[in-house]
mmCIF file of C-alpha atoms and ligand atoms in Angstrom:
data_model
loop_
_atom_site.group_PDB
_atom_site.id
_atom_site.type_symbol
_atom_site.label_atom_id
_atom_site.label_comp_id
_atom_site.label_asym_id
_atom_site.label_seq_id
_atom_site.Cartn_x
_atom_site.Cartn_y
_atom_site.Cartn_z
ATOM 1 C CA MET A 17 -0.054 0.012 0.365
ATOM 2 C CA SER A 18 0.806 3.734 -1.101
ATOM 3 C CA LEU A 19 1.918 6.050 2.357
ATOM 4 C CA LEU A 20 1.768 8.656 0.121
ATOM 5 C CA THR A 21 -1.572 8.988 -3.068
ATOM 6 C CA VAL A 22 -1.968 12.401 -4.336
ATOM 7 C CA THR A 23 -4.651 12.713 -7.134
ATOM 8 C CA ASP A 24 -5.178 16.182 -8.714
ATOM 9 C CA LEU A 25 -3.719 18.214 -6.543
ATOM 10 C CA THR A 26 -4.843 21.773 -7.094
ATOM 11 C CA VAL A 27 -3.646 24.729 -5.199
ATOM 12 C CA SER A 28 -5.335 27.980 -5.532
ATOM 13 C CA ALA A 29 -4.858 31.642 -4.480
ATOM 14 C CA GLY A 30 -8.144 32.845 -4.353
ATOM 15 C CA PRO A 31 -9.505 32.311 -8.227
ATOM 16 C CA ARG A 32 -5.633 31.849 -9.125
ATOM 17 C CA GLU A 33 -4.669 28.305 -9.982
ATOM 18 C CA LEU A 34 -0.935 28.093 -8.917
ATOM 19 C CA VAL A 35 -0.181 24.204 -8.759
ATOM 20 C CA HIS A 36 -2.981 22.305 -11.813
ATOM 21 C CA GLY A 37 -3.409 18.563 -10.975
ATOM 22 C CA VAL A 38 -0.760 17.027 -9.751
ATOM 23 C CA SER A 39 -1.221 13.465 -9.438
ATOM 24 C CA PHE A 40 1.847 10.631 -7.953
ATOM 25 C CA ASP A 41 2.317 8.340 -5.009
ATOM 26 C CA LEU A 42 4.700 7.272 -3.098
ATOM 27 C CA GLY A 43 5.564 3.520 -1.408
ATOM 28 C CA PRO A 44 6.997 2.592 1.912
ATOM 29 C CA GLY A 45 11.353 3.310 1.385
ATOM 30 C CA GLU A 46 10.827 4.812 -2.521
ATOM 31 C CA ARG A 47 12.471 7.955 -2.800
ATOM 32 C CA LEU A 48 11.269 10.314 -4.890
ATOM 33 C CA GLY A 49 12.339 13.332 -6.563
ATOM 34 C CA LEU A 50 10.310 17.114 -7.891
ATOM 35 C CA VAL A 51 12.380 18.981 -9.345
ATOM 36 C CA GLY A 52 11.877 21.411 -11.683
ATOM 37 C CA GLU A 53 13.193 25.813 -12.131
ATOM 38 C CA SER A 54 12.133 28.195 -9.300
ATOM 39 C CA GLY A 55 8.516 28.635 -9.333
ATOM 40 C CA SER A 56 7.306 25.957 -10.636
ATOM 41 C CA GLY A 57 5.237 24.834 -7.327
ATOM 42 C CA LYS A 58 7.294 21.937 -5.517
ATOM 43 C CA SER A 59 7.176 24.163 -2.485
ATOM 44 C CA LEU A 60 3.042 24.824 -2.265
ATOM 45 C CA THR A 61 3.007 20.716 -3.275
ATOM 46 C CA ALA A 62 5.157 20.012 -0.395
ATOM 47 C CA MET A 63 3.118 22.270 1.768
ATOM 48 C CA ALA A 64 0.130 20.783 0.667
ATOM 49 C CA ILE A 65 0.991 17.370 1.273
ATOM 50 C CA VAL A 66 1.246 18.198 5.116
ATOM 51 C CA GLY A 67 -1.564 20.537 5.372
ATOM 52 C CA LEU A 68 1.128 23.378 5.639
ATOM 53 C CA LEU A 69 -0.057 26.213 3.782
ATOM 54 C CA ALA A 70 0.209 29.724 3.794
ATOM 55 C CA PRO A 71 -2.840 31.486 4.801
ATOM 56 C CA GLY A 72 -4.908 32.003 1.479
ATOM 57 C CA LEU A 73 -3.933 29.426 0.114
ATOM 58 C CA THR A 74 -6.520 26.319 -0.536
ATOM 59 C CA ALA A 75 -5.494 22.689 -1.967
ATOM 60 C CA GLY A 76 -8.299 20.721 -4.031
ATOM 61 C CA GLY A 77 -8.331 17.196 -4.940
ATOM 62 C CA SER A 78 -6.747 13.972 -2.688
ATOM 63 C CA VAL A 79 -3.485 13.783 -0.555
ATOM 64 C CA LEU A 80 -4.008 10.575 0.622
ATOM 65 C CA LEU A 81 -0.828 10.105 3.528
ATOM 66 C CA ASP A 82 -1.639 6.781 5.173
ATOM 67 C CA GLY A 83 -4.791 6.713 4.679
ATOM 68 C CA GLN A 84 -5.528 10.283 5.647
ATOM 69 C CA GLN A 85 -6.644 12.751 3.562
ATOM 70 C CA MET A 86 -5.015 15.803 4.240
ATOM 71 C CA VAL A 87 -6.619 18.036 1.923
ATOM 72 C CA GLY A 88 -9.628 20.250 3.344
ATOM 73 C CA GLN A 89 -9.023 18.747 7.519
ATOM 74 C CA PRO A 90 -9.350 20.912 10.804
ATOM 75 C CA ASP A 91 -6.010 21.367 11.657
ATOM 76 C CA ARG A 92 -6.307 19.412 14.523
ATOM 77 C CA ASP A 93 -6.752 16.506 12.494
ATOM 78 C CA LEU A 94 -3.621 17.051 10.701
ATOM 79 C CA VAL A 95 -0.986 18.166 13.653
ATOM 80 C CA PRO A 96 -1.182 14.496 15.017
ATOM 81 C CA LEU A 97 0.185 12.655 11.647
ATOM 82 C CA ARG A 98 2.747 15.381 11.001
ATOM 83 C CA GLY A 99 6.326 13.981 12.435
ATOM 84 C CA ALA A 100 4.809 11.076 13.195
ATOM 85 C CA VAL A 101 4.151 10.291 9.426
ATOM 86 C CA ALA A 102 5.418 12.760 7.511
ATOM 87 C CA ALA A 103 8.202 15.106 8.833
ATOM 88 C CA VAL A 104 10.201 18.439 6.815
ATOM 89 C CA VAL A 105 12.979 19.910 5.792
ATOM 90 C CA PHE A 106 13.367 23.164 4.812
ATOM 91 C CA GLN A 107 15.271 24.721 2.979
ATOM 92 C CA ASP A 108 16.678 27.832 5.549
ATOM 93 C CA SER A 109 17.280 25.954 8.289
ATOM 94 C CA ARG A 110 16.276 29.494 10.388
ATOM 95 C CA ALA A 111 12.257 28.761 9.697
ATOM 96 C CA ALA A 112 12.814 25.299 11.695
ATOM 97 C CA LEU A 113 15.019 26.952 14.533
ATOM 98 C CA ASP A 114 13.819 29.492 16.692
ATOM 99 C CA PRO A 115 16.801 32.320 17.090
ATOM 100 C CA LEU A 116 15.695 32.438 20.776
ATOM 101 C CA MET A 117 15.917 29.060 22.018
ATOM 102 C CA ARG A 118 19.257 27.098 22.539
ATOM 103 C CA LEU A 119 19.873 24.158 20.533
ATOM 104 C CA GLY A 120 19.315 21.574 22.979
ATOM 105 C CA ASP A 121 15.983 22.558 24.653
ATOM 106 C CA GLN A 122 14.658 22.982 20.535
ATOM 107 C CA LEU A 123 16.146 18.867 19.619
ATOM 108 C CA ALA A 124 14.371 18.297 22.589
ATOM 109 C CA ALA A 125 10.630 18.666 22.004
ATOM 110 C CA PRO A 126 10.641 16.285 18.817
ATOM 111 C CA ILE A 127 12.165 13.680 21.407
ATOM 112 C CA ARG A 128 9.575 14.345 24.001
ATOM 113 C CA ARG A 129 6.070 13.918 21.636
ATOM 114 C CA ARG A 130 8.116 10.825 20.117
ATOM 115 C CA ALA A 131 8.199 9.277 23.177
ATOM 116 C CA ALA A 132 4.771 10.291 24.614
ATOM 117 C CA ARG A 133 3.281 9.397 21.906
ATOM 118 C CA GLU A 134 4.934 6.052 21.820
ATOM 119 C CA GLY A 135 4.109 5.794 25.539
ATOM 120 C CA ARG A 136 7.309 5.869 27.012
ATOM 121 C CA ALA A 137 8.653 7.562 29.946
ATOM 122 C CA LEU A 138 11.908 9.769 29.321
ATOM 123 C CA SER A 139 13.887 10.618 32.161
ATOM 124 C CA ALA A 140 16.424 13.336 32.063
ATOM 125 C CA ALA A 141 18.812 11.102 31.960
ATOM 126 C CA ASP A 142 17.640 9.314 29.201
ATOM 127 C CA LEU A 143 16.240 12.245 27.677
ATOM 128 C CA ARG A 144 20.434 13.684 27.291
ATOM 129 C CA ALA A 145 21.361 10.953 26.213
ATOM 130 C CA GLU A 146 19.006 10.926 22.820
ATOM 131 C CA GLN A 147 19.943 14.040 22.104
ATOM 132 C CA ILE A 148 23.879 13.485 22.377
ATOM 133 C CA ARG A 149 22.639 10.396 19.896
ATOM 134 C CA TRP A 150 20.650 12.206 18.080
ATOM 135 C CA LEU A 151 23.727 15.140 17.249
ATOM 136 C CA ASP A 152 25.737 11.917 16.713
ATOM 137 C CA ARG A 153 23.597 10.454 14.177
ATOM 138 C CA VAL A 154 23.944 13.465 12.465
ATOM 139 C CA ALA A 155 28.152 13.901 13.057
ATOM 140 C CA ILE A 156 28.055 17.310 14.824
ATOM 141 C CA PRO A 157 31.656 16.898 17.397
ATOM 142 C CA GLU A 158 31.274 18.299 20.559
ATOM 143 C CA PRO A 159 27.165 17.623 21.329
ATOM 144 C CA GLU A 160 27.342 19.074 25.085
ATOM 145 C CA ARG A 161 28.630 22.172 23.498
ATOM 146 C CA ILE A 162 25.916 22.525 21.153
ATOM 147 C CA LEU A 163 22.894 21.020 23.394
ATOM 148 C CA LYS A 164 24.131 24.682 24.734
ATOM 149 C CA SER A 165 24.340 26.975 21.720
ATOM 150 C CA TRP A 166 21.941 29.132 20.470
ATOM 151 C CA PRO A 167 21.104 29.048 16.775
ATOM 152 C CA TYR A 168 23.255 32.021 16.354
ATOM 153 C CA GLU A 169 26.375 30.614 17.162
ATOM 154 C CA VAL A 170 26.689 27.914 15.446
ATOM 155 C CA SER A 171 27.282 27.098 10.726
ATOM 156 C CA GLY A 172 24.841 26.689 9.020
ATOM 157 C CA GLY A 173 25.571 23.846 7.911
ATOM 158 C CA GLN A 174 25.429 22.621 11.565
ATOM 159 C CA ARG A 175 22.088 24.797 11.953
ATOM 160 C CA GLN A 176 20.776 22.329 8.862
ATOM 161 C CA ARG A 177 21.827 19.581 10.563
ATOM 162 C CA ILE A 178 19.758 19.485 13.348
ATOM 163 C CA ALA A 179 16.800 20.243 11.498
ATOM 164 C CA ILE A 180 17.700 17.218 9.925
ATOM 165 C CA ALA A 181 18.000 15.657 13.348
ATOM 166 C CA MET A 182 15.237 17.114 14.257
ATOM 167 C CA ALA A 183 12.676 16.016 12.179
ATOM 168 C CA LEU A 184 14.105 12.185 11.868
ATOM 169 C CA ALA A 185 13.700 12.499 15.967
ATOM 170 C CA CYS A 186 9.534 12.794 15.158
ATOM 171 C CA GLY A 187 9.849 9.266 14.315
ATOM 172 C CA PRO A 188 8.573 9.095 10.516
ATOM 173 C CA ARG A 189 7.959 7.326 7.734
ATOM 174 C CA LEU A 190 7.851 9.722 4.545
ATOM 175 C CA LEU A 191 11.238 12.551 5.404
ATOM 176 C CA ILE A 192 9.676 15.644 2.965
ATOM 177 C CA ALA A 193 13.620 17.643 1.999
ATOM 178 C CA ASP A 194 12.734 21.137 0.247
ATOM 179 C CA GLU A 195 16.048 22.367 -1.244
ATOM 180 C CA PRO A 196 17.865 21.076 2.202
ATOM 181 C CA THR A 197 20.825 21.996 1.080
ATOM 182 C CA THR A 198 20.064 25.227 -1.797
ATOM 183 C CA ALA A 199 21.203 27.300 1.550
ATOM 184 C CA LEU A 200 24.517 25.689 2.354
ATOM 185 C CA ASP A 201 28.198 26.312 0.012
ATOM 186 C CA VAL A 202 29.092 23.316 -2.427
ATOM 187 C CA SER A 203 31.564 21.578 -0.350
ATOM 188 C CA THR A 204 28.669 21.230 3.034
ATOM 189 C CA GLN A 205 26.260 20.410 -0.108
ATOM 190 C CA ALA A 206 27.803 17.683 -0.266
ATOM 191 C CA GLU A 207 28.549 16.339 2.908
ATOM 192 C CA VAL A 208 24.672 17.555 3.972
ATOM 193 C CA LEU A 209 23.239 14.923 1.298
ATOM 194 C CA ASP A 210 25.379 12.191 1.679
ATOM 195 C CA LEU A 211 23.993 12.879 5.542
ATOM 196 C CA LEU A 212 20.116 12.923 4.527
ATOM 197 C CA ASP A 213 20.928 10.121 2.104
ATOM 198 C CA SER A 214 22.438 7.638 4.527
ATOM 199 C CA LEU A 215 20.184 8.459 7.178
ATOM 200 C CA VAL A 216 17.001 7.921 5.199
ATOM 201 C CA ARG A 217 17.761 4.806 4.157
ATOM 202 C CA ASP A 218 19.443 3.096 7.555
ATOM 203 C CA ALA A 219 16.257 4.311 8.697
ATOM 204 C CA GLY A 220 14.611 2.891 5.684
ATOM 205 C CA LEU A 221 12.254 6.579 4.971
ATOM 206 C CA SER A 222 10.301 6.903 1.884
ATOM 207 C CA LEU A 223 12.073 10.613 1.030
ATOM 208 C CA LEU A 224 10.306 12.757 -0.816
ATOM 209 C CA PHE A 225 13.263 15.097 -2.595
ATOM 210 C CA ILE A 226 12.601 18.635 -4.132
ATOM 211 C CA SER A 227 15.903 20.466 -6.138
ATOM 212 C CA HIS A 228 15.430 23.064 -8.276
ATOM 213 C CA ASP A 229 18.734 21.062 -8.876
ATOM 214 C CA LEU A 230 18.577 17.959 -11.381
ATOM 215 C CA PRO A 231 22.162 16.365 -10.788
ATOM 216 C CA VAL A 232 21.378 16.868 -6.887
ATOM 217 C CA VAL A 233 17.455 15.243 -7.372
ATOM 218 C CA SER A 234 19.462 11.948 -9.250
ATOM 219 C CA ARG A 235 21.581 12.093 -6.052
ATOM 220 C CA VAL A 236 19.104 11.035 -3.677
ATOM 221 C CA ALA A 237 15.898 10.209 -6.227
ATOM 222 C CA ASP A 238 14.910 6.485 -7.572
ATOM 223 C CA ARG A 239 12.155 8.446 -9.529
ATOM 224 C CA VAL A 240 11.476 12.371 -10.345
ATOM 225 C CA ILE A 241 8.898 14.372 -11.820
ATOM 226 C CA VAL A 242 9.384 17.479 -13.802
ATOM 227 C CA MET A 243 7.650 20.059 -13.024
ATOM 228 C CA ARG A 244 6.707 23.789 -14.366
ATOM 229 C CA GLN A 245 4.421 26.291 -14.199
ATOM 230 C CA GLY A 246 2.768 24.109 -11.701
ATOM 231 C CA ARG A 247 2.424 21.937 -14.027
ATOM 232 C CA ALA A 248 3.978 18.058 -13.544
ATOM 233 C CA VAL A 249 5.265 17.597 -17.256
ATOM 234 C CA GLU A 250 7.431 14.077 -17.162
ATOM 235 C CA GLU A 251 7.557 11.509 -14.811
ATOM 236 C CA GLY A 252 9.912 8.523 -14.767
ATOM 237 C CA ALA A 253 12.727 6.459 -13.386
ATOM 238 C CA THR A 254 15.742 8.724 -13.102
ATOM 239 C CA ALA A 255 18.253 7.163 -14.784
ATOM 240 C CA ARG A 256 15.813 7.608 -17.892
ATOM 241 C CA VAL A 257 14.757 10.847 -17.357
ATOM 242 C CA PHE A 258 18.053 11.066 -17.346
ATOM 243 C CA THR A 259 19.581 9.257 -20.784
ATOM 244 C CA ASP A 260 16.271 9.724 -22.204
ATOM 245 C CA PRO A 261 13.901 12.823 -22.032
ATOM 246 C CA GLN A 262 10.938 12.862 -23.681
ATOM 247 C CA ASN A 263 8.806 16.508 -22.709
ATOM 248 C CA PRO A 264 11.625 19.703 -24.310
ATOM 249 C CA TYR A 265 11.687 20.927 -21.306
ATOM 250 C CA THR A 266 13.095 18.113 -19.232
ATOM 251 C CA GLN A 267 15.696 18.049 -22.232
ATOM 252 C CA GLY A 268 16.769 21.837 -21.892
ATOM 253 C CA LEU A 269 17.625 21.211 -17.928
ATOM 254 C CA VAL A 270 19.295 17.929 -19.094
ATOM 255 C CA ALA A 271 21.368 19.112 -21.630
ATOM 256 C CA ALA A 272 21.976 22.567 -19.548
ATOM 257 C CA ALA A 273 23.186 20.081 -16.212
ATOM 258 C CA ARG A 274 25.300 18.213 -18.722
ATOM 259 C CA ARG A 275 26.915 21.560 -20.124
ATOM 260 C CA LEU A 276 27.768 21.906 -16.650
ATOM 261 C CA GLU A 277 29.622 19.147 -16.106
ATOM 262 C CA SER A 278 31.573 18.706 -19.140
ATOM 263 C CA ALA A 279 32.492 22.443 -18.279
ATOM 264 C CA LEU A 280 33.812 21.908 -14.528
ATOM 265 C CA GLU A 281 35.410 18.603 -15.922
ATOM 266 C CA THR A 282 37.527 20.066 -19.001
ATOM 267 C CA PRO A 283 40.445 21.688 -17.475
ATOM 268 C CA ALA A 284 41.154 25.196 -17.762
HETATM 269 N N1 LIG B 16 1.229 33.042 -0.781
HETATM 270 C C1 LIG B 16 1.438 32.743 -1.669
HETATM 271 N N2 LIG B 16 0.280 33.678 -2.126
HETATM 272 C C2 LIG B 16 0.735 33.441 -3.467
HETATM 273 N N3 LIG B 16 1.051 33.370 -4.699
HETATM 274 C C3 LIG B 16 1.960 32.349 -4.607
HETATM 275 C C4 LIG B 16 2.125 31.631 -2.549
HETATM 276 N N4 LIG B 16 3.120 31.130 -2.518
HETATM 277 C C5 LIG B 16 3.788 30.873 -4.051
HETATM 278 N N5 LIG B 16 2.983 31.745 -4.867
HETATM 279 C C6 LIG B 16 2.931 31.368 -6.025
HETATM 280 O O1 LIG B 16 3.325 30.461 -6.289
HETATM 281 C C7 LIG B 16 4.228 29.526 -7.561
HETATM 282 C C8 LIG B 16 4.638 28.821 -6.895
HETATM 283 O O2 LIG B 16 5.373 29.029 -5.566
HETATM 284 P P1 LIG B 16 6.375 27.571 -5.204
HETATM 285 O O3 LIG B 16 5.550 26.232 -5.062
HETATM 286 O O4 LIG B 16 6.883 27.931 -3.318
HETATM 287 O O5 LIG B 16 7.679 27.468 -5.530
HETATM 288 P P2 LIG B 16 8.665 26.383 -5.983
HETATM 289 O O6 LIG B 16 8.794 26.406 -4.747
HETATM 290 O O7 LIG B 16 8.937 25.401 -7.292
HETATM 291 O O8 LIG B 16 9.854 27.010 -5.769
HETATM 292 C C9 LIG B 16 5.166 31.056 -7.383
HETATM 293 O O9 LIG B 16 4.777 31.277 -8.551
HETATM 294 C C10 LIG B 16 4.704 31.441 -6.659
HETATM 295 O O10 LIG B 16 5.449 32.817 -6.682
HETATM 296 MG MG1 LIG B 17 10.010 25.996 -3.061
#
């Protein structure tokens, strides 16, 4: 059974439709990429899936997340699913992290929520051990110091690692990563991408990975959907889309990625 089934999803701002009938599904452990230029509707699609559209935006069609309809439901019905079924990592870790709260306290919140959900008692020592284990998993050194730090005291790459730890500490079955490495410099980008890749693989999670960057998506996704102007214009296995793109827009994306690749490979 699918973990996520999206059928004819639309997102509108008043009378203006921004996402025009997107459909796909995602099974347990599958890794799907959403790729397309800025403004093509990728983030709106992701936010509609978890019922987190900005005020003034409305979704239509159907999103079944673990069998629960997400479209048109009151927020109180969706809250239990966020984190527990699907968790999101955003492009800008500043959106996930509260600037006025120490990192340890922020990481404690999803750990406590999960323990409560699973009916586990969590002593102060248990909590501390779990915080440190999560920082270790996302390869953050000096965990004791980091737990006492404020968000502005750590690097952008470390903030994004902590945001990933917070998303995974919720214990989701689906991770939605919306441009998770776009705000990072190139070498940090590659490290965070590898980390995300191995964490998702080890936990057997489903992944919806969103990026404007086709080569980045192709590193982590088995299947991709190409979006343009609010529509899915192509869908297929990543390798096939890369080697044999059918849609003219996808052909342009692939050609641009290949030009960049060969420019980087050719010594100046
Ligand atoms: N709150 C909003 N109100 C009106 N239009 C919006 C809103 N959010 C996004 N849009 C528009 O919807 C389109 C798709 O946005 P988005 O999904 O964020 O694109 P992407 O993530 O692919 O870059 C864009 O044209 C954007 O300007
Ligand atoms: Mg976006």
